[in-house]
XYZ file of C-alpha atoms in Angstrom:
705
model
C 18.538 -34.194 -8.417
C 17.517 -35.385 -5.450
C 17.803 -33.815 -2.994
C 17.626 -36.803 0.495
C 20.972 -38.006 -1.694
C 22.557 -34.654 -2.047
C 23.975 -33.708 0.546
C 26.796 -36.941 -0.174
C 28.587 -34.900 -3.198
C 31.453 -32.967 -3.403
C 29.281 -30.468 -4.715
C 26.751 -30.040 -1.949
C 30.002 -29.823 0.140
C 31.449 -26.651 -2.448
C 28.234 -25.409 -2.027
C 27.933 -25.290 2.102
C 31.751 -24.058 1.866
C 30.315 -21.153 -0.387
C 27.610 -19.989 2.341
C 30.230 -20.414 5.082
C 31.762 -17.881 3.432
C 29.138 -15.456 2.492
C 28.154 -15.634 5.911
C 31.215 -15.164 7.562
C 32.084 -11.581 5.281
C 28.027 -10.523 6.361
C 28.748 -10.916 10.152
C 32.189 -9.317 9.426
C 30.369 -6.071 7.284
C 28.586 -6.519 10.482
C 30.578 -5.881 13.106
C 33.092 -3.675 10.918
C 29.647 -1.157 10.188
C 28.081 -1.548 13.970
C 31.056 0.222 15.198
C 31.621 2.870 12.533
C 27.970 3.610 13.804
C 29.031 3.373 17.110
C 32.479 5.559 16.587
C 30.681 8.092 14.097
C 27.828 8.711 16.426
C 30.799 9.187 19.068
C 32.710 11.642 17.408
C 29.158 13.118 16.215
C 28.127 14.682 19.433
C 31.997 15.218 20.449
C 31.935 17.393 17.097
C 28.814 18.735 17.878
C 29.702 19.695 21.549
C 32.624 22.164 20.204
C 30.667 23.551 17.991
C 27.016 23.944 20.021
C 30.512 25.665 22.922
C 31.592 28.074 19.979
C 28.438 29.483 19.057
C 27.692 32.438 20.752
C 23.609 33.402 20.803
C 24.471 37.039 20.150
C 21.344 39.282 18.608
C 22.888 42.773 19.717
C 23.276 44.279 16.605
C 22.524 43.461 12.667
C 25.870 42.010 12.894
C 26.068 40.247 15.171
C 22.581 38.408 14.342
C 24.373 38.273 10.843
C 28.188 36.091 12.312
C 25.079 33.968 14.598
C 22.523 32.932 12.359
C 26.366 32.026 10.036
C 27.077 29.996 13.204
C 23.599 28.191 13.449
C 24.167 27.763 9.518
C 27.518 25.462 9.711
C 26.443 23.714 12.265
C 23.183 22.330 11.201
C 25.110 21.475 7.709
C 27.727 19.669 9.843
C 24.735 18.006 11.345
C 22.928 17.245 8.130
C 26.665 15.623 6.774
C 26.271 13.616 9.883
C 23.404 12.913 9.320
C 23.057 11.678 6.090
C 26.019 9.535 6.482
C 24.672 7.688 8.974
C 21.637 6.896 7.326
C 23.780 5.172 4.502
C 25.256 3.179 7.305
C 21.224 1.841 9.021
C 19.859 1.053 5.287
C 23.579 -1.058 5.050
C 23.730 -2.374 7.677
C 19.323 -3.114 8.441
C 20.418 -5.630 4.405
C 23.229 -7.247 6.383
C 20.662 -7.509 9.386
C 18.394 -9.390 6.688
C 20.432 -11.862 4.759
C 21.845 -12.900 7.701
C 18.526 -15.044 8.213
C 18.543 -15.631 5.025
C 21.694 -15.000 2.819
C 20.578 -16.032 -0.545
C 17.725 -18.418 -1.938
C 18.783 -19.053 -6.233
C 21.976 -19.152 -8.120
C 22.263 -18.309 -11.719
C 25.419 -19.549 -13.560
C 25.340 -17.792 -16.498
C 28.169 -17.379 -19.560
C 28.129 -13.809 -20.569
C 29.483 -14.542 -24.168
C 30.206 -17.178 -25.732
C 33.588 -18.136 -25.098
C 33.789 -16.861 -22.344
C 33.482 -19.186 -18.704
C 30.466 -19.085 -16.887
C 29.669 -16.466 -13.911
C 28.240 -17.602 -10.462
C 25.652 -14.909 -9.297
C 24.513 -15.937 -6.200
C 20.582 -13.773 -5.304
C 18.891 -12.830 -2.469
C 16.015 -10.914 -0.425
C 18.538 -8.163 -1.349
C 22.040 -7.416 -1.959
C 24.975 -6.620 -0.732
C 28.857 -5.608 -1.604
C 32.405 -6.192 -0.201
C 34.421 -3.810 1.181
C 35.749 -3.007 -2.761
C 32.071 -2.671 -3.973
C 32.305 -6.573 -5.384
C 28.600 -8.372 -5.614
C 28.148 -10.707 -2.927
C 25.126 -11.832 -2.912
C 22.647 -9.293 -5.660
C 19.101 -8.258 -5.428
C 16.135 -10.683 -6.290
C 14.835 -7.001 -8.217
C 18.185 -6.223 -9.525
C 18.042 -7.121 -13.846
C 21.037 -9.463 -13.791
C 18.216 -11.311 -11.428
C 15.342 -11.884 -13.942
C 17.608 -14.778 -15.546
C 16.548 -17.270 -12.515
C 13.059 -16.013 -13.059
C 12.693 -16.485 -16.853
C 12.743 -20.609 -16.230
C 13.882 -20.159 -18.908
C 17.910 -22.850 -19.806
C 20.091 -22.271 -22.385
C 19.986 -18.509 -24.191
C 17.140 -15.977 -22.233
C 18.391 -12.101 -22.168
C 17.506 -9.111 -18.900
C 17.034 -5.312 -19.962
C 19.539 -3.128 -18.122
C 17.703 0.236 -18.465
C 15.843 -0.360 -22.680
C 18.108 -2.400 -23.509
C 18.584 -6.045 -23.937
C 21.424 -7.955 -22.992
C 21.467 -11.818 -23.596
C 23.207 -14.061 -21.812
C 22.997 -17.736 -21.346
C 21.806 -19.523 -18.595
C 23.429 -22.348 -17.752
C 22.044 -23.340 -14.640
C 19.291 -22.667 -12.739
C 19.828 -23.519 -8.890
C 16.864 -22.532 -5.370
C 18.857 -23.442 -2.609
C 16.840 -24.612 1.031
C 18.813 -23.282 3.885
C 18.741 -21.177 7.019
C 21.822 -18.818 8.146
C 25.027 -20.840 7.218
C 23.514 -24.268 7.334
C 22.786 -25.349 3.590
C 19.709 -28.435 3.972
C 19.671 -28.936 0.001
C 19.358 -27.077 -3.470
C 17.465 -28.278 -5.996
C 18.274 -27.538 -9.534
C 14.899 -26.600 -11.589
C 14.107 -25.453 -14.518
C 9.481 -25.049 -15.171
C 7.501 -24.220 -12.334
C 6.474 -27.933 -12.533
C 9.879 -29.054 -11.423
C 10.083 -26.012 -8.618
C 10.529 -28.083 -5.590
C 10.909 -25.174 -3.411
C 7.299 -23.505 -4.431
C 5.492 -27.344 -3.631
C 7.473 -27.413 0.006
C 6.278 -24.243 0.485
C 2.503 -24.732 -0.349
C 2.309 -27.398 1.672
C 3.241 -25.492 4.928
C 0.032 -24.696 7.101
C -1.438 -21.120 6.830
C -0.144 -18.421 9.288
C -1.170 -15.715 10.641
C 1.219 -13.104 8.568
C 1.784 -13.630 4.234
C 4.250 -14.828 3.790
C 6.848 -12.436 1.359
C 7.347 -15.520 -2.240
C 10.337 -13.328 -3.494
C 11.950 -17.154 -3.468
C 9.471 -18.583 -5.339
C 8.198 -16.443 -7.464
C 5.928 -17.830 -10.652
C 7.340 -16.778 -14.709
C 3.513 -15.850 -15.515
C 3.949 -13.956 -12.004
C 7.763 -12.434 -13.252
C 6.184 -10.617 -15.968
C 3.579 -8.463 -13.687
C 5.983 -7.576 -11.393
C 8.965 -6.311 -13.423
C 5.922 -4.834 -15.730
C 6.962 -2.277 -17.646
C 5.771 1.666 -16.502
C 2.468 1.945 -17.548
C 0.059 4.264 -16.619
C -2.558 1.890 -16.355
C -1.655 -2.234 -15.647
C -4.863 -4.142 -14.241
C -4.403 -7.680 -14.052
C -7.086 -10.111 -13.824
C -6.814 -13.634 -11.501
C -8.112 -16.681 -10.331
C -8.461 -17.052 -6.788
C -4.951 -18.868 -4.907
C -3.030 -16.831 -8.000
C -1.410 -15.063 -5.684
C -2.424 -11.556 -6.117
C -1.507 -9.716 -3.623
C 1.749 -10.932 -3.704
C 2.341 -10.310 -6.969
C 0.978 -6.667 -6.058
C 3.749 -6.059 -2.610
C 6.367 -7.418 -4.909
C 5.912 -4.983 -7.858
C 5.242 -2.403 -5.230
C 9.626 -3.162 -4.085
C 10.158 -3.764 -7.397
C 9.229 -0.137 -8.041
C 10.166 1.440 -5.292
C 13.650 -0.479 -5.983
C 14.702 0.354 -9.357
C 13.307 3.846 -8.517
C 15.289 4.171 -4.863
C 16.161 7.855 -5.707
C 13.462 9.280 -7.222
C 10.365 7.364 -4.815
C 9.832 6.402 -1.583
C 7.432 4.663 0.513
C 5.466 7.415 1.113
C 4.695 7.985 -2.531
C 2.337 5.033 -3.116
C -1.470 4.613 -1.962
C -2.527 0.380 -0.609
C -5.713 0.163 -1.246
C -6.861 -2.875 0.708
C -10.144 -4.838 1.071
C -10.583 -4.568 5.457
C -8.173 -3.848 8.059
C -7.498 -7.722 8.728
C -5.936 -7.619 5.546
C -3.487 -4.770 5.611
C -2.906 -6.164 8.956
C -2.065 -10.026 7.231
C -0.231 -8.325 4.653
C 2.189 -6.002 6.730
C 5.217 -7.761 6.475
C 6.255 -9.089 3.872
C 6.908 -5.701 2.535
C 9.790 -5.111 5.242
C 11.111 -8.741 4.470
C 12.378 -7.628 1.760
C 13.616 -4.505 3.669
C 11.629 -1.940 1.821
C 8.695 0.134 3.884
C 5.153 -0.149 3.479
C 2.806 2.202 1.354
C -0.169 5.018 2.520
C -2.899 1.946 3.492
C -5.794 1.947 3.523
C -10.009 0.741 3.161
C -12.120 3.403 1.291
C -13.983 3.618 5.105
C -10.103 4.677 5.884
C -9.272 6.747 3.035
C -12.204 8.794 3.394
C -11.312 9.455 7.738
C -8.126 10.902 6.524
C -9.937 13.488 4.067
C -12.561 14.012 7.369
C -14.991 13.012 5.782
C -15.470 9.217 7.801
C -18.536 10.456 9.872
C -20.693 10.830 6.661
C -22.073 7.871 4.626
C -19.046 6.300 2.329
C -21.007 6.662 -0.626
C -19.608 2.744 -1.984
C -23.112 1.863 -3.151
C -24.292 5.468 -4.773
C -25.289 6.115 -8.418
C -22.616 7.840 -10.755
C -25.498 9.750 -12.143
C -25.057 12.155 -9.235
C -21.799 12.509 -9.992
C -22.202 12.825 -13.461
C -25.240 16.171 -12.081
C -22.768 17.454 -10.007
C -20.174 18.213 -12.956
C -22.546 19.019 -15.434
C -24.525 22.221 -13.026
C -20.800 23.157 -12.306
C -20.671 24.339 -15.942
C -23.433 27.404 -15.368
C -23.589 27.429 -11.884
C -23.926 30.890 -9.461
C -22.802 30.329 -6.527
C -25.556 32.035 -3.368
C -24.437 34.733 -1.065
C -25.098 32.177 1.266
C -22.802 29.531 -0.210
C -19.697 31.419 1.303
C -18.224 31.641 4.578
C -15.869 33.429 6.301
C -12.171 33.210 7.818
C -11.942 33.480 11.745
C -9.161 33.079 14.109
C -9.287 32.970 17.764
C -11.931 34.861 17.645
C -10.351 37.624 14.291
C -12.316 37.724 10.966
C -9.713 37.781 8.794
C -12.555 37.402 5.741
C -16.616 38.788 5.918
C -17.924 36.672 3.581
C -18.934 39.592 1.621
C -15.134 39.146 0.509
C -14.930 35.566 -0.133
C -18.385 36.257 -2.448
C -16.785 40.046 -4.351
C -13.828 37.863 -4.704
C -15.859 34.936 -6.331
C -17.803 37.491 -8.700
C -14.525 39.537 -10.546
C -14.612 35.980 -12.543
C -17.934 35.792 -13.660
C -16.486 34.879 -16.621
C -15.937 31.386 -15.291
C -17.772 28.660 -14.604
C -17.235 27.040 -11.224
C -14.151 24.874 -11.428
C -10.087 24.482 -10.528
C -9.131 27.356 -12.728
C -12.071 30.042 -11.788
C -11.295 28.713 -7.790
C -7.614 29.342 -8.525
C -7.982 33.373 -9.435
C -10.371 33.237 -6.319
C -7.638 31.961 -3.662
C -5.367 34.219 -4.747
C -7.356 37.230 -4.987
C -8.590 35.903 -0.701
C -4.964 35.866 -0.394
C -4.130 39.287 -1.046
C -6.799 40.697 0.407
C -5.588 38.750 4.026
C -2.222 40.037 3.477
C -4.445 43.478 2.848
C -6.046 42.534 6.488
C -2.137 42.278 7.736
C -0.880 45.063 6.969
C -4.106 47.305 8.840
C -3.607 45.028 11.859
C 0.072 46.249 11.838
C -0.454 49.497 12.058
C -3.601 49.604 15.187
C -2.324 49.446 18.908
C -3.867 46.574 20.382
C -1.183 44.572 17.866
C 1.663 46.513 18.204
C 1.379 46.936 22.080
C 1.622 42.835 22.025
C 4.283 42.814 19.422
C 6.146 44.994 22.917
C 5.291 42.744 25.612
C 6.705 38.879 23.984
C 9.531 38.162 26.126
C 13.273 36.933 24.000
C 12.213 33.624 23.952
C 8.892 33.688 22.358
C 10.764 36.960 20.194
C 13.162 34.147 18.798
C 10.920 31.639 18.515
C 8.722 34.263 16.042
C 11.624 36.288 14.720
C 14.590 34.113 15.413
C 16.413 36.705 16.548
C 15.328 39.060 20.003
C 14.322 42.778 18.818
C 14.187 46.463 19.582
C 12.299 48.250 16.673
C 13.496 51.612 17.139
C 11.235 53.819 14.735
C 7.096 52.906 14.128
C 8.216 51.801 10.205
C 10.476 49.172 12.158
C 7.850 48.927 14.222
C 4.917 48.565 12.169
C 7.000 45.575 9.722
C 7.556 43.816 12.762
C 4.495 44.073 13.739
C 3.075 42.197 10.683
C 5.977 39.533 10.907
C 4.330 38.353 14.002
C 0.414 38.695 12.297
C 1.225 36.626 9.944
C 3.070 34.028 12.103
C 0.236 34.454 14.043
C -2.797 34.088 12.081
C -1.071 31.953 8.934
C -3.815 29.199 9.883
C -5.774 31.860 7.711
C -3.910 31.193 4.627
C -3.967 27.567 5.441
C -7.704 28.090 5.995
C -8.647 29.730 2.385
C -6.589 26.540 0.602
C -8.855 23.944 2.135
C -11.261 25.530 0.108
C -13.549 26.457 3.820
C -14.410 29.288 2.631
C -17.504 27.623 0.882
C -20.085 25.685 1.899
C -19.734 22.888 0.282
C -22.849 20.476 1.926
C -24.802 23.359 0.657
C -23.931 23.818 -3.061
C -23.679 19.967 -3.140
C -27.648 18.937 -2.063
C -29.000 22.022 -4.243
C -27.830 20.622 -7.237
C -28.460 16.608 -6.283
C -31.648 17.699 -4.206
C -30.685 16.034 -1.672
C -30.900 15.760 2.673
C -26.841 15.231 2.343
C -24.166 14.818 0.419
C -21.809 11.126 1.018
C -18.016 11.180 1.200
C -18.091 10.262 -2.336
C -19.810 13.178 -3.677
C -18.727 15.660 -1.446
C -15.130 14.997 -2.570
C -15.798 14.511 -6.065
C -17.459 17.973 -5.538
C -13.979 19.348 -4.590
C -12.019 17.826 -7.237
C -14.629 19.297 -9.914
C -13.500 22.814 -7.952
C -10.333 22.244 -6.899
C -8.505 20.085 -9.260
C -6.805 19.278 -5.593
C -6.192 15.697 -4.487
C -2.453 13.469 -4.169
C -0.308 15.631 -5.748
C 2.284 13.896 -4.439
C 1.056 10.474 -5.295
C 2.972 8.291 -7.430
C 1.743 4.625 -7.740
C -1.832 3.998 -6.582
C -2.576 0.245 -5.718
C -5.993 -0.844 -5.960
C -6.589 -4.858 -4.536
C -10.121 -6.528 -4.990
C -11.032 -4.128 -7.771
C -13.292 -5.841 -8.579
C -16.050 -4.861 -4.897
C -15.218 -1.121 -6.100
C -19.215 1.090 -7.194
C -18.090 2.798 -9.710
C -18.227 5.994 -7.742
C -15.439 4.236 -5.349
C -13.452 3.984 -8.618
C -14.374 7.098 -10.374
C -14.055 9.220 -7.290
C -9.980 7.750 -6.867
C -9.125 7.750 -10.620
C -9.274 12.176 -10.176
C -8.615 11.887 -6.985
C -4.934 10.462 -8.020
C -5.039 10.982 -11.321
C -1.337 12.571 -11.717
C -0.610 8.615 -10.634
C -0.011 5.421 -12.776
C -2.698 2.283 -11.429
C -1.997 -1.755 -10.677
C -5.390 -2.676 -10.375
C -5.626 -6.709 -9.159
C -9.861 -8.133 -9.543
C -10.974 -11.731 -10.390
C -14.661 -11.343 -11.696
C -15.411 -13.770 -10.242
C -15.143 -12.646 -7.195
C -17.535 -9.225 -6.966
C -19.834 -10.004 -4.021
C -21.594 -6.593 -3.862
C -24.237 -5.734 -6.070
C -23.065 -2.836 -7.000
C -19.677 -4.005 -8.464
C -18.624 -2.130 -11.133
C -17.525 -4.473 -13.849
C -14.302 -4.910 -15.787
C -15.170 -2.834 -19.279
C -16.845 0.287 -16.767
C -13.385 0.561 -15.288
C -11.525 -0.064 -18.386
C -13.885 2.945 -19.188
C -13.083 4.371 -15.770
C -8.991 4.558 -15.655
C -8.829 5.306 -19.480
C -10.766 2.640 -22.029
C -9.018 -0.358 -23.542
C -6.877 1.288 -25.827
C -4.821 3.218 -22.718
C -4.631 0.456 -19.947
C -2.172 -2.614 -20.205
C -3.872 -6.003 -18.907
C -2.238 -9.905 -17.536
C -4.588 -12.547 -16.673
C -2.738 -15.063 -14.096
C -4.883 -18.480 -14.429
C -2.571 -21.148 -12.175
C -3.919 -21.743 -7.672
C -0.987 -21.625 -5.828
C -3.619 -21.991 -2.658
C -5.594 -24.282 -3.301
C -5.006 -28.054 -3.334
C -6.552 -29.531 -7.360
C -9.642 -30.729 -4.537
C -10.523 -27.333 -3.979
C -9.583 -25.342 -7.121
C -11.820 -28.440 -8.917
C -15.202 -26.929 -6.349
C -14.853 -23.119 -7.107
C -14.394 -24.423 -10.777
C -17.116 -25.684 -10.791
C -19.111 -22.622 -10.179
C -17.447 -21.160 -13.950
C -18.337 -21.598 -17.236
C -16.913 -25.001 -19.016
C -14.497 -22.634 -21.250
C -12.775 -20.886 -17.501
C -12.606 -24.020 -15.979
C -10.248 -25.253 -19.081
C -7.729 -23.048 -18.240
C -7.799 -23.290 -14.736
C -4.976 -25.623 -13.349
C -3.063 -26.372 -9.196
C -0.279 -26.411 -8.288
C -0.404 -27.932 -5.263
C -0.744 -31.835 -3.782
C -4.060 -33.689 -4.946
C -5.812 -33.541 -1.133
C -9.142 -34.067 0.525
C -12.068 -33.981 -1.746
C -14.594 -31.652 0.370
C -17.380 -32.824 2.607
C -21.262 -31.006 0.381
C -23.136 -32.315 2.682
C -26.732 -30.911 3.820
C -28.837 -30.607 7.589
C -32.031 -31.415 8.958
C -33.179 -28.982 11.286
C -32.166 -30.679 13.732
C -29.241 -31.712 13.384
C -27.425 -28.836 12.268
C -25.753 -27.438 14.600
C -24.805 -30.560 16.228
C -23.248 -31.050 13.318
C -20.926 -27.907 12.784
C -20.521 -28.264 16.601
C -18.662 -31.585 15.451
C -16.692 -29.787 12.292
C -15.212 -26.856 14.692
C -14.053 -29.314 17.570
C -12.891 -31.536 14.589
C -10.864 -28.712 12.463
C -9.598 -27.067 16.400
C -8.296 -31.190 16.677
C -6.315 -30.847 13.065
C -4.965 -27.705 13.888
C -4.000 -24.689 11.869
C -6.739 -21.848 11.056
C -9.747 -22.841 10.155
C -12.299 -19.954 8.953
C -16.043 -20.982 9.265
C -16.775 -18.138 6.253
C -21.158 -17.509 6.665
C -22.313 -15.007 4.038
C -22.847 -11.978 6.509
C -21.932 -10.416 9.983
C -25.564 -10.847 11.499
C -25.199 -14.839 10.442
C -21.453 -14.739 11.755
C -22.817 -13.138 14.830
C -25.351 -15.239 15.132
C -24.342 -18.293 14.416
C -20.929 -17.864 17.168
C -23.532 -17.142 19.599
C -24.227 -20.908 19.128
C -20.529 -22.685 18.736
C -19.573 -21.059 21.577
C -16.552 -21.052 23.393
C -16.086 -23.981 20.181
C -14.999 -20.484 17.912
C -13.897 -17.081 18.346
C -15.774 -14.821 16.610
C -13.171 -12.421 14.394
C -14.202 -8.615 14.656
C -12.305 -5.532 11.408
C -10.609 -4.496 13.303
C -8.496 -8.119 15.411
C -5.394 -9.692 13.687
C -5.531 -13.137 12.185
C -4.792 -15.595 13.925
C -1.841 -18.158 13.827
C -4.250 -20.567 14.756
C -7.906 -22.454 16.360
C -10.915 -21.825 14.528
C -13.145 -18.403 13.583
C -16.090 -16.936 12.199
C -15.724 -14.488 9.834
C -18.341 -12.799 7.445
C -17.817 -13.276 3.580
C -16.973 -9.556 3.631
C -14.261 -9.754 6.331
C -12.477 -13.005 4.293
C -11.509 -11.043 1.139
C -9.117 -11.832 0.123
C -7.582 -13.802 3.149
C -6.623 -17.748 3.115
C -7.181 -21.007 5.428
C -5.970 -23.800 5.719
C -9.285 -25.222 6.385
C -12.797 -23.512 5.417
C -16.786 -24.557 7.390
C -19.130 -22.979 5.058
C -22.403 -23.251 7.918
C -24.993 -21.761 5.796
C -25.128 -23.262 1.430
C -29.046 -23.669 1.332
C -31.028 -22.154 -1.270
C -32.717 -18.646 0.673
C -28.645 -17.789 1.169
C -26.719 -18.925 -1.984
C -30.109 -19.132 -5.074
C -28.959 -20.129 -8.185
C -28.046 -16.203 -9.170
C -24.860 -14.075 -10.703
C -23.615 -12.228 -7.625
C -24.567 -15.782 -5.302
C -22.252 -17.870 -7.426
C -19.556 -15.259 -6.756
C -19.928 -15.014 -3.717
C -19.730 -19.234 -2.647
C -16.928 -19.240 -5.160
C -15.471 -16.625 -2.780
C -15.562 -18.096 0.206
C -14.902 -21.483 -1.191
C -11.509 -20.069 -2.632
C -10.058 -18.736 0.958
C -9.169 -22.842 1.350
C -5.679 -23.959 0.798
C -6.922 -28.052 1.926
C -9.750 -29.376 3.346
C -13.370 -27.446 2.245
C -16.662 -28.166 4.769
C -20.138 -27.449 3.282
C -23.062 -27.580 5.103
C -26.405 -26.335 4.395
C -29.294 -25.576 6.840
C -32.835 -27.553 5.041
C -33.086 -27.985 1.385
C -28.389 -27.443 0.032
C -27.936 -24.636 -2.823
C -28.608 -25.287 -6.586
C -25.036 -24.429 -7.249
C -24.105 -27.196 -5.516
C -26.504 -29.319 -6.318
C -25.055 -29.476 -9.781
C -21.502 -29.948 -8.979
């Protein structure tokens, strides 16, 4: 149906009436829920005041202490009940507020069974029901919404648990609406007719990545809704929506496993802090919290290893050497250290060594470490027992004021026998020196650097090597991690990926990348990635071969750097645009040409990135171009518009309305595989326009295009 005439139809009026009705119900639900939350908050406050007044803190005798603790427990139970109700109400209110911006974006009309009347299902970024629990809008992640993304008119299906439900899709409609105003709608069934997608692609770049919920394409949806598997490896060409698919996949998993999965169980690895900030609003737009997001360097920093070399470009044979050595390695006395807190020696180095050597029949590894640490914990408890009989600690116990007593014991103390004094002193000491047990669990008794450097014959361990050695000895990584998502996986080395695979060994992995964008010298090959994560038979793979980012002209340019077979597989759904500029400049007019290009880009509007091959070139060029441009640092967010200068590493995963490559000369981009991949990556950051300049002779990679 033609969107320009659709407003004149009775059907448009009916859709507008439905939207108005839904919007009014959302407003009503919002107001009622807000009032309920306020009333509940006031009622909770009054109840808690009343209950608190009834609680008398009386620790005079054992019976009085028990009564006081029971009253406190009752009060806590009431608080928990109110908090649970509050959380449920606030969650529903948040979903309603989200829908008030755009109540829904699509509708499917389904015949659930032959002979039954059709059913309209409206799909939004989240779902909500009316007071009678009837769905007003269904969440895009719900099983029935899959019929919209299948793009199959007529007979289609969706999964409900492990069961396939077959239905007939009679209508697939997309809406262009804001709040309670319907602008137009489109009835479509295949991607090439996806009017909402084409409208979205025409927009200029924004400083934040937008959610693609309304325009998810079939090949993307297959990955987003893929069944849960240990490892899903996604290969996608530049601009195929890998990052968007990744975020929608995370949102899908959080929705489908709502009862036992939250964002804290998901780890996301991004190529740079700039990229992390670029994507940090997508999941909140979908009503989900952001996962734990890190770059490799930030991950090491969380573990206190950021002051070392990160080890990203290290040799994987070093990891093998550490693993092989531990099978027969005997620790030396100097490899152990004692545990001391606040000037008090809790465990001596000799005690640590004794605990370790008690299990000499086992090689260094998780089993021996677990047995040894258990023995150390026992030694600490014996130490606490001896300390509790010392007069100085008993005197410190007696000197505690009432507040300190209640904080430590939960009540006042008044020991009336030596036995009770010793017991209370021991509890006091255990609280004071609880960190001793934590230090044992944290392996603070073992000099990992001394052991590792002795094995490898090096002066120091990188962050990756140190963490690897720790994992070999303890076997402990992130036990609570359920999913680990690595974007731009092609830029990780075998060292990095092996460390991550072991650290998160209990998690499922989603790995996304493009082998043609492997811009680092020590990147793992696709086959090495498969091997690290269990081999080809253990990994499920998917491909994305359509470019949604770049115009056909830009796509053709970066595709020209691929083999003919690969070029034939790629497509672009963008509308035709501007032919790229490829210009070799003389030394005399080089900077003048770049000045003119930067000024022209600023006048055209949108966001332009001048992408240099490395950071040093970016700094130099930014100084030459002066106020015409802004040098973007890794700690800054992308602006909405303007002309920025950045290096290729920082540009990974990002997109811009216009890209200028200022250093495409032969010495920067020679005819080598890695230079080819770097140029492919730089060009493919552009959505609409690419300008390529060289100082003197143009790269041979572009002379043939």
